[in-house]
Short mmCIF file of C-alpha atoms and ligand atoms in Angstrom, two decimals:
data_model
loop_
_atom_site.label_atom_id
_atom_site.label_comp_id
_atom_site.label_asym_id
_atom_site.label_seq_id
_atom_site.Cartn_x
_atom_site.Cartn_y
_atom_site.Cartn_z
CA UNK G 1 35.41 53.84 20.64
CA UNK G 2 38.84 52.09 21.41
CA UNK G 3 40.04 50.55 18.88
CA UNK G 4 40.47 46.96 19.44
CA UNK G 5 41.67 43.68 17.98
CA UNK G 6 40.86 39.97 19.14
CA UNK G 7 44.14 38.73 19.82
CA UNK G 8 45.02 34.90 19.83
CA UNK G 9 43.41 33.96 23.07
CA UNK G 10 40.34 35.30 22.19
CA UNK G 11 40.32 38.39 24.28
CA UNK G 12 39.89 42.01 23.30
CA UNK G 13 42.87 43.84 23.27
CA UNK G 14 42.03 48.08 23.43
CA UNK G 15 44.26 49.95 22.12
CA UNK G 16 44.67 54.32 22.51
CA UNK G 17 41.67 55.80 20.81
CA UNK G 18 42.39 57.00 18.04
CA UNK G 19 41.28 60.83 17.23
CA UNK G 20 40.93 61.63 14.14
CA UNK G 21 39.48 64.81 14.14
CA UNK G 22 38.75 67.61 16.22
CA UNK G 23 37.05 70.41 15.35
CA UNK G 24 35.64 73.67 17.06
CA UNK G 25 32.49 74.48 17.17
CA UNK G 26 31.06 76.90 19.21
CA UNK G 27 31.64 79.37 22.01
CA UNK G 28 28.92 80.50 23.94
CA UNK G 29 27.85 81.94 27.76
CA UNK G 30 24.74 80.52 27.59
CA UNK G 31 24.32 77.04 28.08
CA UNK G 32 20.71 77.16 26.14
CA UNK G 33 22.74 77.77 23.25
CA UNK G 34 24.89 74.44 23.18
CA UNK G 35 24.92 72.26 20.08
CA UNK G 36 22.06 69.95 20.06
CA UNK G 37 22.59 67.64 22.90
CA UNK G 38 22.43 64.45 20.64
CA UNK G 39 25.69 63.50 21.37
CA UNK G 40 27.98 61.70 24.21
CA UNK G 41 30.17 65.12 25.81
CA UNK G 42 32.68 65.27 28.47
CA UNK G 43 33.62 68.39 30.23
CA UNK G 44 37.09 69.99 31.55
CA UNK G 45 36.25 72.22 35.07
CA UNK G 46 38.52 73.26 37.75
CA UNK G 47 40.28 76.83 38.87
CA UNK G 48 41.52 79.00 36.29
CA UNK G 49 45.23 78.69 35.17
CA UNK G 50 44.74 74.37 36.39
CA UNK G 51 45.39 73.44 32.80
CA UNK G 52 41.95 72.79 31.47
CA UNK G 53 42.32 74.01 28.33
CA UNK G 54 45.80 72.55 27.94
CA UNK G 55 44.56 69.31 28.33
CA UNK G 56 42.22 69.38 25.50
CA UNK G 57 44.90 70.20 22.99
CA UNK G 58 46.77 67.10 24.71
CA UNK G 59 44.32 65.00 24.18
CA UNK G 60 43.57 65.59 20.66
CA UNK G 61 47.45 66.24 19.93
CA UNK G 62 46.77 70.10 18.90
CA UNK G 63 48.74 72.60 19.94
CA UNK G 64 46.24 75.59 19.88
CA UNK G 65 42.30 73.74 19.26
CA UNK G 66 41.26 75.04 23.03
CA UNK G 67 42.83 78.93 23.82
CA UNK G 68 45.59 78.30 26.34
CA UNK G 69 47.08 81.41 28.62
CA UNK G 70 49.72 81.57 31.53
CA UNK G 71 47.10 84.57 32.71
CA UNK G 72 44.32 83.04 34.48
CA UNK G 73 41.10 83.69 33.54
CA UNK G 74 41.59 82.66 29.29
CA UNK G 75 38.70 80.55 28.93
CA UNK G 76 35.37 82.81 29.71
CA UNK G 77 32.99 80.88 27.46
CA UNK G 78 31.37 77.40 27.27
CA UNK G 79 33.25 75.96 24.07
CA UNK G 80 32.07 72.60 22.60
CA UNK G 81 34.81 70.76 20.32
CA UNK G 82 33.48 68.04 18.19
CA UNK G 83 35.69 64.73 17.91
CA UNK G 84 35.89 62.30 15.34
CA UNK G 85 32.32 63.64 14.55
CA UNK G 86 30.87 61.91 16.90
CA UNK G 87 31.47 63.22 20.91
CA UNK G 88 32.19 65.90 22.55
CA UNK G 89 34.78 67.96 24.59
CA UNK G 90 33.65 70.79 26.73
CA UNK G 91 36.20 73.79 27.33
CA UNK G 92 34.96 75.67 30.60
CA UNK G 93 35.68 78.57 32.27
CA UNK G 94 37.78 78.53 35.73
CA UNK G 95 36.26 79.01 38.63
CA UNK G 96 37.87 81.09 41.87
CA UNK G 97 40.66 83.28 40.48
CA UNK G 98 40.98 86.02 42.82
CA UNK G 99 42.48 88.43 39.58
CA UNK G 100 39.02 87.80 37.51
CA UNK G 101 37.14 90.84 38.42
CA UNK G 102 34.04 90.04 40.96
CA UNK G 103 31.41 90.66 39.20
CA UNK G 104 32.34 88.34 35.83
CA UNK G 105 33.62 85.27 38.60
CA UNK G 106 30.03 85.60 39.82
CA UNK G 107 28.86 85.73 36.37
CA UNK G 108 30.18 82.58 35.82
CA UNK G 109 29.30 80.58 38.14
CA UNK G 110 25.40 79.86 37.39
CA UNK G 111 26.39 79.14 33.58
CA UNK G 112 28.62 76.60 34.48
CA UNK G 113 26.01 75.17 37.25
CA UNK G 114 23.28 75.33 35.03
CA UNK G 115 25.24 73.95 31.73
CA UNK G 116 26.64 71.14 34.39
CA UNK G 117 22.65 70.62 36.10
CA UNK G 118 21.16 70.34 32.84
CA UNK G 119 23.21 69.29 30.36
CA UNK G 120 21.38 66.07 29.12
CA UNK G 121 24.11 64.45 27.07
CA UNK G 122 26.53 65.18 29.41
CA UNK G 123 28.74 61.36 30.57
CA UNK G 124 30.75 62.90 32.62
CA UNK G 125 33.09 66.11 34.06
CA UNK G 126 36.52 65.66 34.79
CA UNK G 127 37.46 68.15 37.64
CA UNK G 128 40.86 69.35 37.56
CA UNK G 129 43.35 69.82 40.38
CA UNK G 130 46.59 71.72 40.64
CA UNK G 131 48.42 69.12 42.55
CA UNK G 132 51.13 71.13 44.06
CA UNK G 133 48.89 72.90 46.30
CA UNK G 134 47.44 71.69 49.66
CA UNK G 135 43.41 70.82 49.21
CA UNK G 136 41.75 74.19 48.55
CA UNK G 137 38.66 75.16 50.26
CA UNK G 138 37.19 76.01 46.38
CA UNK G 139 37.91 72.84 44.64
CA UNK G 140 36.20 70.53 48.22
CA UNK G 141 33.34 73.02 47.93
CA UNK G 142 33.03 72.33 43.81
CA UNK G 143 33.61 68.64 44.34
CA UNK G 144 30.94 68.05 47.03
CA UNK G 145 28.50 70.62 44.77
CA UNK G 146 28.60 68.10 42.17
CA UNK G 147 27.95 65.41 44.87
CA UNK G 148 25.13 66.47 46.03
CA UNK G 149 23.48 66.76 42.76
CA UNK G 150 24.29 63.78 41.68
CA UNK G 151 26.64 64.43 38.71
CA UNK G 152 29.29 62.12 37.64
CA UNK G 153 33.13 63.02 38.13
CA UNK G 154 36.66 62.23 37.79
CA UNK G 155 39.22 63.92 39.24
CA UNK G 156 42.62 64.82 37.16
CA UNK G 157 45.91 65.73 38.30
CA UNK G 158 47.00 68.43 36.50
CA UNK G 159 51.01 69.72 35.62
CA UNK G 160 52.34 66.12 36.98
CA UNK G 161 55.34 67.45 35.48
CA UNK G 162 56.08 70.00 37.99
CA UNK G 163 56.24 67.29 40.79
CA UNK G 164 58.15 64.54 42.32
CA UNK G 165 56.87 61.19 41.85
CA UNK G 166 56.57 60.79 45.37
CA UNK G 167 55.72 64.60 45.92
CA UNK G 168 52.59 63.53 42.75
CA UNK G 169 51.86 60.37 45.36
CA UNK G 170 52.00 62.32 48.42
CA UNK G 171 49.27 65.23 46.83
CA UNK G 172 46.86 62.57 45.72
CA UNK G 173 46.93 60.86 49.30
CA UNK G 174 46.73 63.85 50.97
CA UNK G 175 43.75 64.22 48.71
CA UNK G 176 42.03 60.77 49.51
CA UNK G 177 42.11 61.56 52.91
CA UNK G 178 40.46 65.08 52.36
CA UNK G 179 37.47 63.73 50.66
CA UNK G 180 37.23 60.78 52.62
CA UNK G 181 35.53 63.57 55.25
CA UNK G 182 32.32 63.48 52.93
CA UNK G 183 32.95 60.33 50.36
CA UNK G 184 32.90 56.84 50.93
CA UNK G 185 34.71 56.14 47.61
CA UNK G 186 36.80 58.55 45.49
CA UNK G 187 36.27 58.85 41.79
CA UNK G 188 38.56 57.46 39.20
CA UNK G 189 41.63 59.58 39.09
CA UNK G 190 44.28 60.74 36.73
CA UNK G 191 47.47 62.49 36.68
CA UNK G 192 48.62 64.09 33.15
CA UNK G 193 50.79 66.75 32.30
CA UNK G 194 50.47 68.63 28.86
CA UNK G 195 54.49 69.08 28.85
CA UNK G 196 55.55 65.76 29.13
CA UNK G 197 52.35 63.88 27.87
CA UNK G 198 51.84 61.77 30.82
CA UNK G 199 48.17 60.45 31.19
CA UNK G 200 46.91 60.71 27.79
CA UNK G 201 46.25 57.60 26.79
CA UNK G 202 44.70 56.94 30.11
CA UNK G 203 42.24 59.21 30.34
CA UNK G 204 41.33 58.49 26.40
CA UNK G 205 40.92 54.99 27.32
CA UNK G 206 38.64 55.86 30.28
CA UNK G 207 36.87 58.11 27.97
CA UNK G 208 36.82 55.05 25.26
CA UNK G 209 34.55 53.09 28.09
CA UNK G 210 32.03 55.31 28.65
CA UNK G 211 31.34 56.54 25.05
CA UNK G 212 28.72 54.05 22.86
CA UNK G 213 30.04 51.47 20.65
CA UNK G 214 29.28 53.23 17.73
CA UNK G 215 30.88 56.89 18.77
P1 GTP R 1 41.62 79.32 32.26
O1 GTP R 1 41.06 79.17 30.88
O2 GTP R 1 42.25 80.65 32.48
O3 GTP R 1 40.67 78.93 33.34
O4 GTP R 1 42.91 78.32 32.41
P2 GTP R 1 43.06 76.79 31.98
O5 GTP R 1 42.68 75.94 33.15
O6 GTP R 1 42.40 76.51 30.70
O7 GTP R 1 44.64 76.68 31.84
P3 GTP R 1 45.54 76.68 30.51
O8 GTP R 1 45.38 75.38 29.79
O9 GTP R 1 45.28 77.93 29.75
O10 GTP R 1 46.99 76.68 31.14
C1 GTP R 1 47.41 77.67 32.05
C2 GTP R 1 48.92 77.72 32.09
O11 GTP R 1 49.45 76.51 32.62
C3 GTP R 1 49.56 77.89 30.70
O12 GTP R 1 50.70 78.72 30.86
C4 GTP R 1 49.97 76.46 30.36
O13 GTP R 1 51.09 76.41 29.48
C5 GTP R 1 50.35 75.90 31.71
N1 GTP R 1 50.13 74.44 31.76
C6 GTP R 1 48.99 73.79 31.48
N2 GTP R 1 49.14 72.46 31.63
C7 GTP R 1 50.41 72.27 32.03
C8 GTP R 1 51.18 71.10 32.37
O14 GTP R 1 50.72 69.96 32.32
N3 GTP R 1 52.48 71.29 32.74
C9 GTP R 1 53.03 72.54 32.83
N4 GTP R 1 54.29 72.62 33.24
N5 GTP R 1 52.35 73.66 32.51
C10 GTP R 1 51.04 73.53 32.12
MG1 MG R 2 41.14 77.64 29.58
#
């Protein structure tokens, strides 16, 4: 939960959650074998090399909790991080890296549709994009997957960093305008970058909202 004061006027004012731990806790390729799902989680998904893992370790200010790698394909395993002992961050694996061999990209993809299909505790999946690329035909198909059955999503702008403000602007518009093909409203969005920190408190706060008062 946010932590928050009543300021003079009566309101609440939220400040940044504050993490105070984060600990690992297991790795696994089958999503049977999860941690009890008695807890509010929150997954990281998106192509391999986006930055999923990267953003973990932003958002919990560790340099090394999630495995990071500039060779695509790092994260192969479902890996649940506990956080202030109370909720959870998922680590997935990329999806659609042309380098992974065939037969383990296939591999992967019904453990992360069955982990996201029937994952009960699951609040929400943040679906990364690499904003410097135009729209790719595997993150529509993904985003549209998770549409039609009925799972909850935000989308996050990964490696802001490496853009232009108005290059950042331009990517996310461009992205509107690709959804808006199948979506009458597009999901909350973020842009972060785990070099220069941007979008951290953001996306806690959003993740602050949607966790129970007590977590
Ligand atoms: P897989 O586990 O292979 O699917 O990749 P991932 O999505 O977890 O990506 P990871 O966090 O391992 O990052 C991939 C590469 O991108 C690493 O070299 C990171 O240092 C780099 N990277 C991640 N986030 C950022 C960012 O915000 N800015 C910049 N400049 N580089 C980033
Ligand atoms: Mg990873």
């Amino acid at each position: 939960m946010a932590e928050g004061i009543h300021d003079l006027m009566g309101n609440i004012a939220v400040y940044s959650m504050n993490i105070r731990t984060a600990d690992f806790v297991v790795s696994n390729t089958n999503p049977v074998l999860c941690p009890p799902a008695d807890k509010p989680e929150f997954a990281f998904i998106g192509r391999s090399n986006v930055g999923k893992s990267s953003l973990i370790n932003l958002l919990v200010s560790r340099k090394n909790l999630a495995k990071t790698s500039s060779t695509p394909g790092k994260t192969q395993t479902i890996n649940h991080f506990l956080i202030n002992g109370s909720w959870f961050l998922v680590d997935l694996p990329g999806y659609g890296y042309a380098s992974v061999s065939r037969s383990k990209s296939q591999a992967w993809a019904p453990m992360i549709t069955t982990y996201l299909k029937k994952r009960q505790n699951l609040i929400t999946t943040f679906i990364l994009i690499d904003p410097r690329l135009d729209p790719q035909k595997i993150d529509v198909e993904f985003i549209n997957w998770m549409g039609q059955e009925g799972l909850p999503f935000s989308i996050v702008f990964t490696k802001a960093d490496k853009l232009s403000r108005n290059a950042l602007a331009a990517a996310i518009q461009s992205w509107k305008k690709k959804l808006a093909d199948a979506w009458e409203e597009f999901p909350p969005v973020f842009a972060t970058s785990a070099t220069d920190r941007r979008g951290k408190d953001e996306l806690l706060d959003y993740i602050a909202t949607l966790l129970p008062s007590a977590a």
